[in-house]
Structures are given as C-alpha cells and as structure tokens.
Amino acid sequence: MTVMEFFGCTFLAFGAPFAMFLFTIAQDPVRIIILIAAAFFWLLSLLLSSIIWFAMVPLRQYLVFGALCSVILQEIFRFIIYRILRKAEIGLMKITDDHATLIDNKHILAYVSGLGFGIISGAFSLANILADAVGPGTVGLTTGNEMFFLSSSATTLCFILLHTFWSVLFFNGFDNENTVQIGYVLLSHLLATSLTLCNRYQIYSATLVPLYAIVAVTGLYAFKIVGGSFASFKSCLIL
C-alpha cells in the first residue's frame, strides 16, 4: 500500500512536468542545457538562502523569515538567468537547429528556464517526503494527517507550474519594461509561499484551494502574454 502511495504521489507531482519536458524540451539539446542551467541557478539561490538562514541565529525559529529570504533570492537568480540568456541568445541561435523558433518566439527561453526552476524546486521539496512514503508505515494510522503526502504532492505540482508561468511573465516584463508583470510575479510568489505556512495547522484545503486559484490566474496571464486568445484556447480544448 505504501509503495502505491509513493508512485501515486510521484506521478501527481511530476507527471505533468515530465510530459512538458518530454514533448517540448527533450528533442532539443540546447533546451536541455538551458533547463539544467536554470536548475543550477535555483540551487544557488537555495544555497545562499540557507547560508543566510544559518547565519541569522535569532531569526532561525521564524519560518516567515526563511520563506521571505528564499523568495527574494529565487527572484534575484531568476533575473540573473534572464540576463545571461538574453546575452547568450545570439550564440544559442548559432548552435541550435531551432534557431528560427528562438528568433520568432522569445518566450521559449523563459518557458524552459522556468520549468528548470520548477522541477528542481519540486525535487528538493518532495524528495524526502516521497522517501518516507514508501514505508514501513503511513501517516494517519496513529498520528498526523492522512492527506499529508497527497497535499504535499499537489503543492509541489502547483509550484512547478507556477515557476514556469512566473518565468514567462518575468522575462517578458523585463523585455518590455513592464513593472506590472514583474510586480505580479514577486507578489504572487510571496503570496503562494506564505500560503504554505498554513500547512503547520494541517488545514490543507486552506492552502491548496487559493494556491491553485493563483495557478489558474497566472497560467491565463502567461497564456495571454505569449499571444494566446480565447479562440485559440477553445480550439485547444476541442483538440
């Protein structure tokens, strides 16, 4: 039973991101490199936030401080990868067979780097939880909430998708000097992270419902930014 729970939670959290990687990134080596590079920059933000948390001894006990520090550093490193990719854009076009697509659609680099941010973020947030899900027992038999593993996986999927959408908005915001889009990314990231603090009270619906509302709004916002319309969205649903 615990093994089934492990695979179920794994597929819930990483099934959709794996499909996104398989169908949109895996066929292009340059996109794979960009995804790995973005994941590396997220790891750097995690390392730096951990160092700051460890150094600030009086504030260690406050989860809000750690969450705020992590969000700020993630967005700083998102900006760093944005600057690097924009400077390397001409070189990337020379070494990829998909250079025409990169010229016509600059949102591709944002999408790929955002998915890299999201996948590594999800892997680090869920790896230890999935390891415990294998057994020998399961949460909820004597103590804890039986929804812990399921809600953790659903939250992980939420942040993977959000990081992808956030990067599209973030990159486009700096390309067009649109402070509204940049501000939306920062504020929604802070809000989404703050919502996870409610999990300590084991009221997971109070976290998941608003989180997925943010996912829906952010996804539609990013869809509009890349040129989507209601007609194209409707045609996708029909297909």
PDB file of C-alpha atoms in Angstrom:
ATOM      1  CA  MET A   1       0.000   0.000   0.000  1.00  0.00           C
ATOM      2  CA  THR A   2       2.825   2.398   0.842  1.00  0.00           C
ATOM      3  CA  VAL A   3       4.528   1.674  -2.492  1.00  0.00           C
ATOM      4  CA  MET A   4       1.293   2.509  -4.302  1.00  0.00           C
ATOM      5  CA  GLU A   5       1.103   5.744  -2.328  1.00  0.00           C
ATOM      6  CA  PHE A   6       4.692   6.542  -3.294  1.00  0.00           C
ATOM      7  CA  PHE A   7       4.080   6.091  -7.027  1.00  0.00           C
ATOM      8  CA  GLY A   8       0.735   7.871  -6.896  1.00  0.00           C
ATOM      9  CA  CYS A   9       2.237  10.931  -5.215  1.00  0.00           C
ATOM     10  CA  THR A  10       5.246  10.878  -7.550  1.00  0.00           C
ATOM     11  CA  PHE A  11       3.074  10.816 -10.669  1.00  0.00           C
ATOM     12  CA  LEU A  12       0.804  13.507  -9.276  1.00  0.00           C
ATOM     13  CA  ALA A  13       3.702  15.876  -8.628  1.00  0.00           C
ATOM     14  CA  PHE A  14       5.929  15.116 -11.623  1.00  0.00           C
ATOM     15  CA  GLY A  15       3.664  13.543 -14.233  1.00  0.00           C
ATOM     16  CA  ALA A  16       2.623  16.774 -15.948  1.00  0.00           C
ATOM     17  CA  PRO A  17       6.129  18.373 -15.747  1.00  0.00           C
ATOM     18  CA  PHE A  18       7.651  15.194 -17.200  1.00  0.00           C
ATOM     19  CA  ALA A  19       5.187  15.324 -20.096  1.00  0.00           C
ATOM     20  CA  MET A  20       6.050  19.005 -20.650  1.00  0.00           C
ATOM     21  CA  PHE A  21       9.742  18.115 -20.713  1.00  0.00           C
ATOM     22  CA  LEU A  22       9.232  15.123 -22.989  1.00  0.00           C
ATOM     23  CA  PHE A  23       7.137  16.879 -25.631  1.00  0.00           C
ATOM     24  CA  THR A  24       8.637  20.391 -25.607  1.00  0.00           C
ATOM     25  CA  ILE A  25      12.262  20.150 -24.458  1.00  0.00           C
ATOM     26  CA  ALA A  26      13.743  16.663 -24.799  1.00  0.00           C
ATOM     27  CA  GLN A  27      14.119  16.855 -28.598  1.00  0.00           C
ATOM     28  CA  ASP A  28      16.452  19.878 -28.436  1.00  0.00           C
ATOM     29  CA  PRO A  29      19.860  19.566 -26.689  1.00  0.00           C
ATOM     30  CA  VAL A  30      20.117  23.348 -26.272  1.00  0.00           C
ATOM     31  CA  ARG A  31      16.829  23.467 -24.386  1.00  0.00           C
ATOM     32  CA  ILE A  32      18.024  20.650 -22.127  1.00  0.00           C
ATOM     33  CA  ILE A  33      21.193  22.618 -21.364  1.00  0.00           C
ATOM     34  CA  ILE A  34      19.161  25.745 -20.570  1.00  0.00           C
ATOM     35  CA  LEU A  35      16.861  23.750 -18.288  1.00  0.00           C
ATOM     36  CA  ILE A  36      19.819  22.280 -16.393  1.00  0.00           C
ATOM     37  CA  ALA A  37      21.462  25.709 -16.138  1.00  0.00           C
ATOM     38  CA  ALA A  38      18.278  27.220 -14.730  1.00  0.00           C
ATOM     39  CA  ALA A  39      18.035  24.388 -12.213  1.00  0.00           C
ATOM     40  CA  PHE A  40      21.624  25.098 -11.174  1.00  0.00           C
ATOM     41  CA  PHE A  41      20.812  28.761 -10.559  1.00  0.00           C
ATOM     42  CA  TRP A  42      17.836  27.759  -8.407  1.00  0.00           C
ATOM     43  CA  LEU A  43      20.211  25.571  -6.401  1.00  0.00           C
ATOM     44  CA  LEU A  44      22.490  28.564  -5.938  1.00  0.00           C
ATOM     45  CA  SER A  45      19.563  30.575  -4.572  1.00  0.00           C
ATOM     46  CA  LEU A  46      18.779  27.729  -2.167  1.00  0.00           C
ATOM     47  CA  LEU A  47      22.405  27.567  -1.041  1.00  0.00           C
ATOM     48  CA  LEU A  48      22.600  31.310  -0.444  1.00  0.00           C
ATOM     49  CA  SER A  49      19.279  31.426   1.411  1.00  0.00           C
ATOM     50  CA  SER A  50      20.450  28.512   3.578  1.00  0.00           C
ATOM     51  CA  ILE A  51      23.665  30.352   4.433  1.00  0.00           C
ATOM     52  CA  ILE A  52      21.729  33.482   5.378  1.00  0.00           C
ATOM     53  CA  TRP A  53      19.276  31.447   7.468  1.00  0.00           C
ATOM     54  CA  PHE A  54      22.162  29.695   9.244  1.00  0.00           C
ATOM     55  CA  ALA A  55      23.957  32.999   9.913  1.00  0.00           C
ATOM     56  CA  MET A  56      20.890  34.804  11.280  1.00  0.00           C
ATOM     57  CA  VAL A  57      20.690  32.837  14.517  1.00  0.00           C
ATOM     58  CA  PRO A  58      17.979  34.954  16.243  1.00  0.00           C
ATOM     59  CA  LEU A  59      15.641  34.590  13.242  1.00  0.00           C
ATOM     60  CA  ARG A  60      16.043  30.859  12.607  1.00  0.00           C
ATOM     61  CA  GLN A  61      12.921  29.946  14.519  1.00  0.00           C
ATOM     62  CA  TYR A  62      10.693  32.146  12.331  1.00  0.00           C
ATOM     63  CA  LEU A  63       9.520  30.362   9.187  1.00  0.00           C
ATOM     64  CA  VAL A  64       8.368  33.662   7.720  1.00  0.00           C
ATOM     65  CA  PHE A  65      11.949  34.934   7.629  1.00  0.00           C
ATOM     66  CA  GLY A  66      13.195  31.833   5.828  1.00  0.00           C
ATOM     67  CA  ALA A  67      10.334  31.931   3.331  1.00  0.00           C
ATOM     68  CA  LEU A  68      10.797  35.646   2.588  1.00  0.00           C
ATOM     69  CA  CYS A  69      14.540  35.267   2.145  1.00  0.00           C
ATOM     70  CA  SER A  70      14.075  32.263  -0.160  1.00  0.00           C
ATOM     71  CA  VAL A  71      11.528  34.034  -2.383  1.00  0.00           C
ATOM     72  CA  ILE A  72      13.668  37.152  -2.772  1.00  0.00           C
ATOM     73  CA  LEU A  73      16.779  35.166  -3.648  1.00  0.00           C
ATOM     74  CA  GLN A  74      14.905  32.965  -6.121  1.00  0.00           C
ATOM     75  CA  GLU A  75      13.686  36.046  -7.966  1.00  0.00           C
ATOM     76  CA  ILE A  76      17.175  37.562  -7.922  1.00  0.00           C
ATOM     77  CA  PHE A  77      18.584  34.427  -9.515  1.00  0.00           C
ATOM     78  CA  ARG A  78      15.682  34.339 -11.962  1.00  0.00           C
ATOM     79  CA  PHE A  79      16.812  37.808 -13.054  1.00  0.00           C
ATOM     80  CA  ILE A  80      20.418  36.608 -13.313  1.00  0.00           C
ATOM     81  CA  ILE A  81      19.468  33.703 -15.589  1.00  0.00           C
ATOM     82  CA  TYR A  82      17.332  36.114 -17.605  1.00  0.00           C
ATOM     83  CA  ARG A  83      20.300  38.421 -18.179  1.00  0.00           C
ATOM     84  CA  ILE A  84      22.583  35.523 -19.074  1.00  0.00           C
ATOM     85  CA  LEU A  85      20.127  34.038 -21.562  1.00  0.00           C
ATOM     86  CA  ARG A  86      19.471  37.362 -23.251  1.00  0.00           C
ATOM     87  CA  LYS A  87      23.214  37.969 -23.650  1.00  0.00           C
ATOM     88  CA  ALA A  88      23.758  34.422 -24.924  1.00  0.00           C
ATOM     89  CA  GLU A  89      20.765  34.489 -27.274  1.00  0.00           C
ATOM     90  CA  ILE A  90      22.764  35.118 -30.445  1.00  0.00           C
ATOM     91  CA  GLY A  91      25.196  32.337 -29.604  1.00  0.00           C
ATOM     92  CA  LEU A  92      22.370  29.928 -28.838  1.00  0.00           C
ATOM     93  CA  MET A  93      20.805  30.606 -32.226  1.00  0.00           C
ATOM     94  CA  LYS A  94      24.049  29.588 -33.926  1.00  0.00           C
ATOM     95  CA  ILE A  95      24.315  26.199 -32.241  1.00  0.00           C
ATOM     96  CA  THR A  96      20.698  25.061 -32.352  1.00  0.00           C
ATOM     97  CA  ASP A  97      18.731  23.701 -35.295  1.00  0.00           C
ATOM     98  CA  ASP A  98      15.694  25.501 -33.860  1.00  0.00           C
ATOM     99  CA  HIS A  99      17.153  28.996 -34.273  1.00  0.00           C
ATOM    100  CA  ALA A 100      14.184  30.255 -36.310  1.00  0.00           C
ATOM    101  CA  THR A 101      11.827  29.427 -33.450  1.00  0.00           C
ATOM    102  CA  LEU A 102      14.067  31.204 -30.948  1.00  0.00           C
ATOM    103  CA  ILE A 103      14.034  34.311 -33.128  1.00  0.00           C
ATOM    104  CA  ASP A 104      10.279  34.299 -33.633  1.00  0.00           C
ATOM    105  CA  ASN A 105       9.340  33.364 -30.067  1.00  0.00           C
ATOM    106  CA  LYS A 106      11.494  34.683 -27.227  1.00  0.00           C
ATOM    107  CA  HIS A 107       9.124  33.155 -24.685  1.00  0.00           C
ATOM    108  CA  ILE A 108      10.675  29.726 -25.283  1.00  0.00           C
ATOM    109  CA  LEU A 109      13.779  30.534 -23.239  1.00  0.00           C
ATOM    110  CA  ALA A 110      11.594  31.808 -20.405  1.00  0.00           C
ATOM    111  CA  TYR A 111       9.439  28.684 -20.505  1.00  0.00           C
ATOM    112  CA  VAL A 112      12.422  26.324 -20.481  1.00  0.00           C
ATOM    113  CA  SER A 113      14.251  28.131 -17.669  1.00  0.00           C
ATOM    114  CA  GLY A 114      11.036  28.391 -15.649  1.00  0.00           C
ATOM    115  CA  LEU A 115      10.433  24.662 -15.969  1.00  0.00           C
ATOM    116  CA  GLY A 116      14.022  24.073 -14.843  1.00  0.00           C
ATOM    117  CA  PHE A 117      13.398  26.251 -11.789  1.00  0.00           C
ATOM    118  CA  GLY A 118      10.184  24.390 -11.060  1.00  0.00           C
ATOM    119  CA  ILE A 119      11.441  20.837 -11.478  1.00  0.00           C
ATOM    120  CA  ILE A 120      14.456  21.262  -9.214  1.00  0.00           C
ATOM    121  CA  SER A 121      12.332  23.145  -6.686  1.00  0.00           C
ATOM    122  CA  GLY A 122       9.808  20.313  -6.676  1.00  0.00           C
ATOM    123  CA  ALA A 123      12.506  17.662  -6.417  1.00  0.00           C
ATOM    124  CA  PHE A 124      14.050  19.278  -3.346  1.00  0.00           C
ATOM    125  CA  SER A 125      10.727  19.947  -1.635  1.00  0.00           C
ATOM    126  CA  LEU A 126       9.301  16.449  -2.168  1.00  0.00           C
ATOM    127  CA  ALA A 127      12.234  14.010  -2.287  1.00  0.00           C
ATOM    128  CA  ASN A 128      12.417  13.362   1.457  1.00  0.00           C
ATOM    129  CA  ILE A 129       8.633  13.165   1.752  1.00  0.00           C
ATOM    130  CA  LEU A 130       8.438  10.570  -1.020  1.00  0.00           C
ATOM    131  CA  ALA A 131      11.214   8.577   0.651  1.00  0.00           C
ATOM    132  CA  ASP A 132       9.118   8.408   3.822  1.00  0.00           C
ATOM    133  CA  ALA A 133       6.007   7.497   1.848  1.00  0.00           C
ATOM    134  CA  VAL A 134       7.482   4.108   0.921  1.00  0.00           C
ATOM    135  CA  GLY A 135       7.016   2.882   4.461  1.00  0.00           C
ATOM    136  CA  PRO A 136       7.159   0.872   6.598  1.00  0.00           C
ATOM    137  CA  GLY A 137       4.038   2.664   7.870  1.00  0.00           C
ATOM    138  CA  THR A 138       1.991   5.547   6.638  1.00  0.00           C
ATOM    139  CA  VAL A 139       0.912   8.877   8.078  1.00  0.00           C
ATOM    140  CA  GLY A 140      -2.513   8.935   9.706  1.00  0.00           C
ATOM    141  CA  LEU A 141      -2.667   5.491  11.316  1.00  0.00           C
ATOM    142  CA  THR A 142      -1.855   6.802  14.785  1.00  0.00           C
ATOM    143  CA  THR A 143      -0.779  10.435  14.421  1.00  0.00           C
ATOM    144  CA  GLY A 144      -0.636  13.023  11.664  1.00  0.00           C
ATOM    145  CA  ASN A 145      -2.983  13.648   8.785  1.00  0.00           C
ATOM    146  CA  GLU A 146      -3.571  11.014   6.105  1.00  0.00           C
ATOM    147  CA  MET A 147      -3.719  13.799   3.500  1.00  0.00           C
ATOM    148  CA  PHE A 148      -0.134  14.890   4.136  1.00  0.00           C
ATOM    149  CA  PHE A 149       1.509  13.039   1.234  1.00  0.00           C
ATOM    150  CA  LEU A 150      -1.261  13.847  -1.220  1.00  0.00           C
ATOM    151  CA  SER A 151      -1.344  17.542  -0.337  1.00  0.00           C
ATOM    152  CA  SER A 152       2.463  17.774  -0.463  1.00  0.00           C
ATOM    153  CA  SER A 153       2.467  16.311  -3.973  1.00  0.00           C
ATOM    154  CA  ALA A 154      -0.323  18.624  -5.120  1.00  0.00           C
ATOM    155  CA  THR A 155       1.535  21.620  -3.686  1.00  0.00           C
ATOM    156  CA  THR A 156       4.723  20.561  -5.473  1.00  0.00           C
ATOM    157  CA  LEU A 157       2.907  20.356  -8.814  1.00  0.00           C
ATOM    158  CA  CYS A 158       1.458  23.785  -8.146  1.00  0.00           C
ATOM    159  CA  PHE A 159       4.879  25.389  -7.654  1.00  0.00           C
ATOM    160  CA  ILE A 160       6.415  23.647 -10.663  1.00  0.00           C
ATOM    161  CA  LEU A 161       3.699  25.106 -12.880  1.00  0.00           C
ATOM    162  CA  LEU A 162       3.915  28.481 -11.159  1.00  0.00           C
ATOM    163  CA  HIS A 163       7.665  28.746 -11.693  1.00  0.00           C
ATOM    164  CA  THR A 164       7.121  28.059 -15.385  1.00  0.00           C
ATOM    165  CA  PHE A 165       4.431  30.737 -15.667  1.00  0.00           C
ATOM    166  CA  TRP A 166       6.376  33.180 -13.497  1.00  0.00           C
ATOM    167  CA  SER A 167       9.440  32.987 -15.738  1.00  0.00           C
ATOM    168  CA  VAL A 168       7.355  33.728 -18.837  1.00  0.00           C
ATOM    169  CA  LEU A 169       5.868  36.813 -17.151  1.00  0.00           C
ATOM    170  CA  PHE A 170       9.183  37.838 -15.562  1.00  0.00           C
ATOM    171  CA  PHE A 171      11.191  37.665 -18.779  1.00  0.00           C
ATOM    172  CA  ASN A 172       8.518  39.453 -20.774  1.00  0.00           C
ATOM    173  CA  GLY A 173       8.234  42.110 -18.081  1.00  0.00           C
ATOM    174  CA  PHE A 174      11.912  42.988 -18.334  1.00  0.00           C
ATOM    175  CA  ASP A 175      11.914  42.753 -22.131  1.00  0.00           C
ATOM    176  CA  ASN A 176       9.121  45.322 -22.337  1.00  0.00           C
ATOM    177  CA  GLU A 177       9.910  47.218 -19.116  1.00  0.00           C
ATOM    178  CA  ASN A 178       6.509  46.248 -17.753  1.00  0.00           C
ATOM    179  CA  THR A 179       6.645  46.758 -13.987  1.00  0.00           C
ATOM    180  CA  VAL A 180       3.135  45.350 -13.547  1.00  0.00           C
ATOM    181  CA  GLN A 181       4.202  41.896 -14.725  1.00  0.00           C
ATOM    182  CA  ILE A 182       7.370  41.946 -12.638  1.00  0.00           C
ATOM    183  CA  GLY A 183       5.446  43.107  -9.591  1.00  0.00           C
ATOM    184  CA  TYR A 184       2.809  40.428 -10.132  1.00  0.00           C
ATOM    185  CA  VAL A 185       5.485  37.724 -10.163  1.00  0.00           C
ATOM    186  CA  LEU A 186       7.054  38.986  -6.932  1.00  0.00           C
ATOM    187  CA  LEU A 187       3.776  39.455  -5.078  1.00  0.00           C
ATOM    188  CA  SER A 188       2.178  36.209  -6.242  1.00  0.00           C
ATOM    189  CA  HIS A 189       5.363  34.300  -5.345  1.00  0.00           C
ATOM    190  CA  LEU A 190       5.316  35.793  -1.867  1.00  0.00           C
ATOM    191  CA  LEU A 191       1.605  35.042  -1.508  1.00  0.00           C
ATOM    192  CA  ALA A 192       1.917  31.451  -2.728  1.00  0.00           C
ATOM    193  CA  THR A 193       4.840  30.778  -0.402  1.00  0.00           C
ATOM    194  CA  SER A 194       3.032  32.387   2.532  1.00  0.00           C
ATOM    195  CA  LEU A 195       0.024  30.143   1.961  1.00  0.00           C
ATOM    196  CA  THR A 196       2.163  27.055   2.549  1.00  0.00           C
ATOM    197  CA  LEU A 197       2.760  28.243   6.120  1.00  0.00           C
ATOM    198  CA  CYS A 198      -0.841  27.214   6.837  1.00  0.00           C
ATOM    199  CA  ASN A 199       0.209  23.571   6.464  1.00  0.00           C
ATOM    200  CA  ARG A 200       1.536  23.570  10.007  1.00  0.00           C
ATOM    201  CA  TYR A 201      -2.102  23.581  11.160  1.00  0.00           C
ATOM    202  CA  GLN A 202      -2.914  20.623   8.835  1.00  0.00           C
ATOM    203  CA  ILE A 203      -5.745  22.532   7.151  1.00  0.00           C
ATOM    204  CA  TYR A 204      -4.546  21.671   3.683  1.00  0.00           C
ATOM    205  CA  SER A 205      -7.613  22.956   1.867  1.00  0.00           C
ATOM    206  CA  ALA A 206      -6.774  26.449   3.123  1.00  0.00           C
ATOM    207  CA  THR A 207      -3.509  26.163   1.192  1.00  0.00           C
ATOM    208  CA  LEU A 208      -4.410  24.176  -1.912  1.00  0.00           C
ATOM    209  CA  VAL A 209      -7.587  25.996  -2.970  1.00  0.00           C
ATOM    210  CA  PRO A 210      -6.038  29.501  -3.117  1.00  0.00           C
ATOM    211  CA  LEU A 211      -2.786  28.072  -4.499  1.00  0.00           C
ATOM    212  CA  TYR A 212      -4.500  26.534  -7.488  1.00  0.00           C
ATOM    213  CA  ALA A 213      -6.526  29.697  -7.955  1.00  0.00           C
ATOM    214  CA  ILE A 214      -3.176  31.510  -8.283  1.00  0.00           C
ATOM    215  CA  VAL A 215      -2.011  28.826 -10.739  1.00  0.00           C
ATOM    216  CA  ALA A 216      -5.107  29.351 -12.893  1.00  0.00           C
ATOM    217  CA  VAL A 217      -4.814  33.145 -12.891  1.00  0.00           C
ATOM    218  CA  THR A 218      -1.061  33.103 -13.530  1.00  0.00           C
ATOM    219  CA  GLY A 219      -1.386  30.477 -16.255  1.00  0.00           C
ATOM    220  CA  LEU A 220      -4.036  32.501 -18.079  1.00  0.00           C
ATOM    221  CA  TYR A 221      -1.936  35.644 -17.684  1.00  0.00           C
ATOM    222  CA  ALA A 222       1.109  33.916 -19.168  1.00  0.00           C
ATOM    223  CA  PHE A 223      -1.058  32.400 -21.918  1.00  0.00           C
ATOM    224  CA  LYS A 224      -2.218  35.879 -22.886  1.00  0.00           C
ATOM    225  CA  ILE A 225       1.339  37.261 -22.796  1.00  0.00           C
ATOM    226  CA  VAL A 226       2.635  34.669 -25.276  1.00  0.00           C
ATOM    227  CA  GLY A 227      -0.110  35.566 -27.736  1.00  0.00           C
ATOM    228  CA  GLY A 228      -2.900  33.244 -26.711  1.00  0.00           C
ATOM    229  CA  SER A 229      -6.540  34.157 -27.123  1.00  0.00           C
ATOM    230  CA  PHE A 230      -9.908  32.768 -26.153  1.00  0.00           C
ATOM    231  CA  ALA A 231     -10.340  31.346 -29.644  1.00  0.00           C
ATOM    232  CA  SER A 232      -7.007  29.509 -29.551  1.00  0.00           C
ATOM    233  CA  PHE A 233      -7.720  28.264 -26.028  1.00  0.00           C
ATOM    234  CA  LYS A 234     -11.093  26.952 -27.154  1.00  0.00           C
ATOM    235  CA  SER A 235      -9.534  25.206 -30.143  1.00  0.00           C
ATOM    236  CA  CYS A 236      -7.004  23.512 -27.843  1.00  0.00           C
ATOM    237  CA  LEU A 237      -9.834  22.214 -25.674  1.00  0.00           C
ATOM    238  CA  ILE A 238     -11.618  20.824 -28.712  1.00  0.00           C
ATOM    239  CA  LEU A 239      -8.460  19.025 -29.854  1.00  0.00           C
TER     240      LEU A 239
END
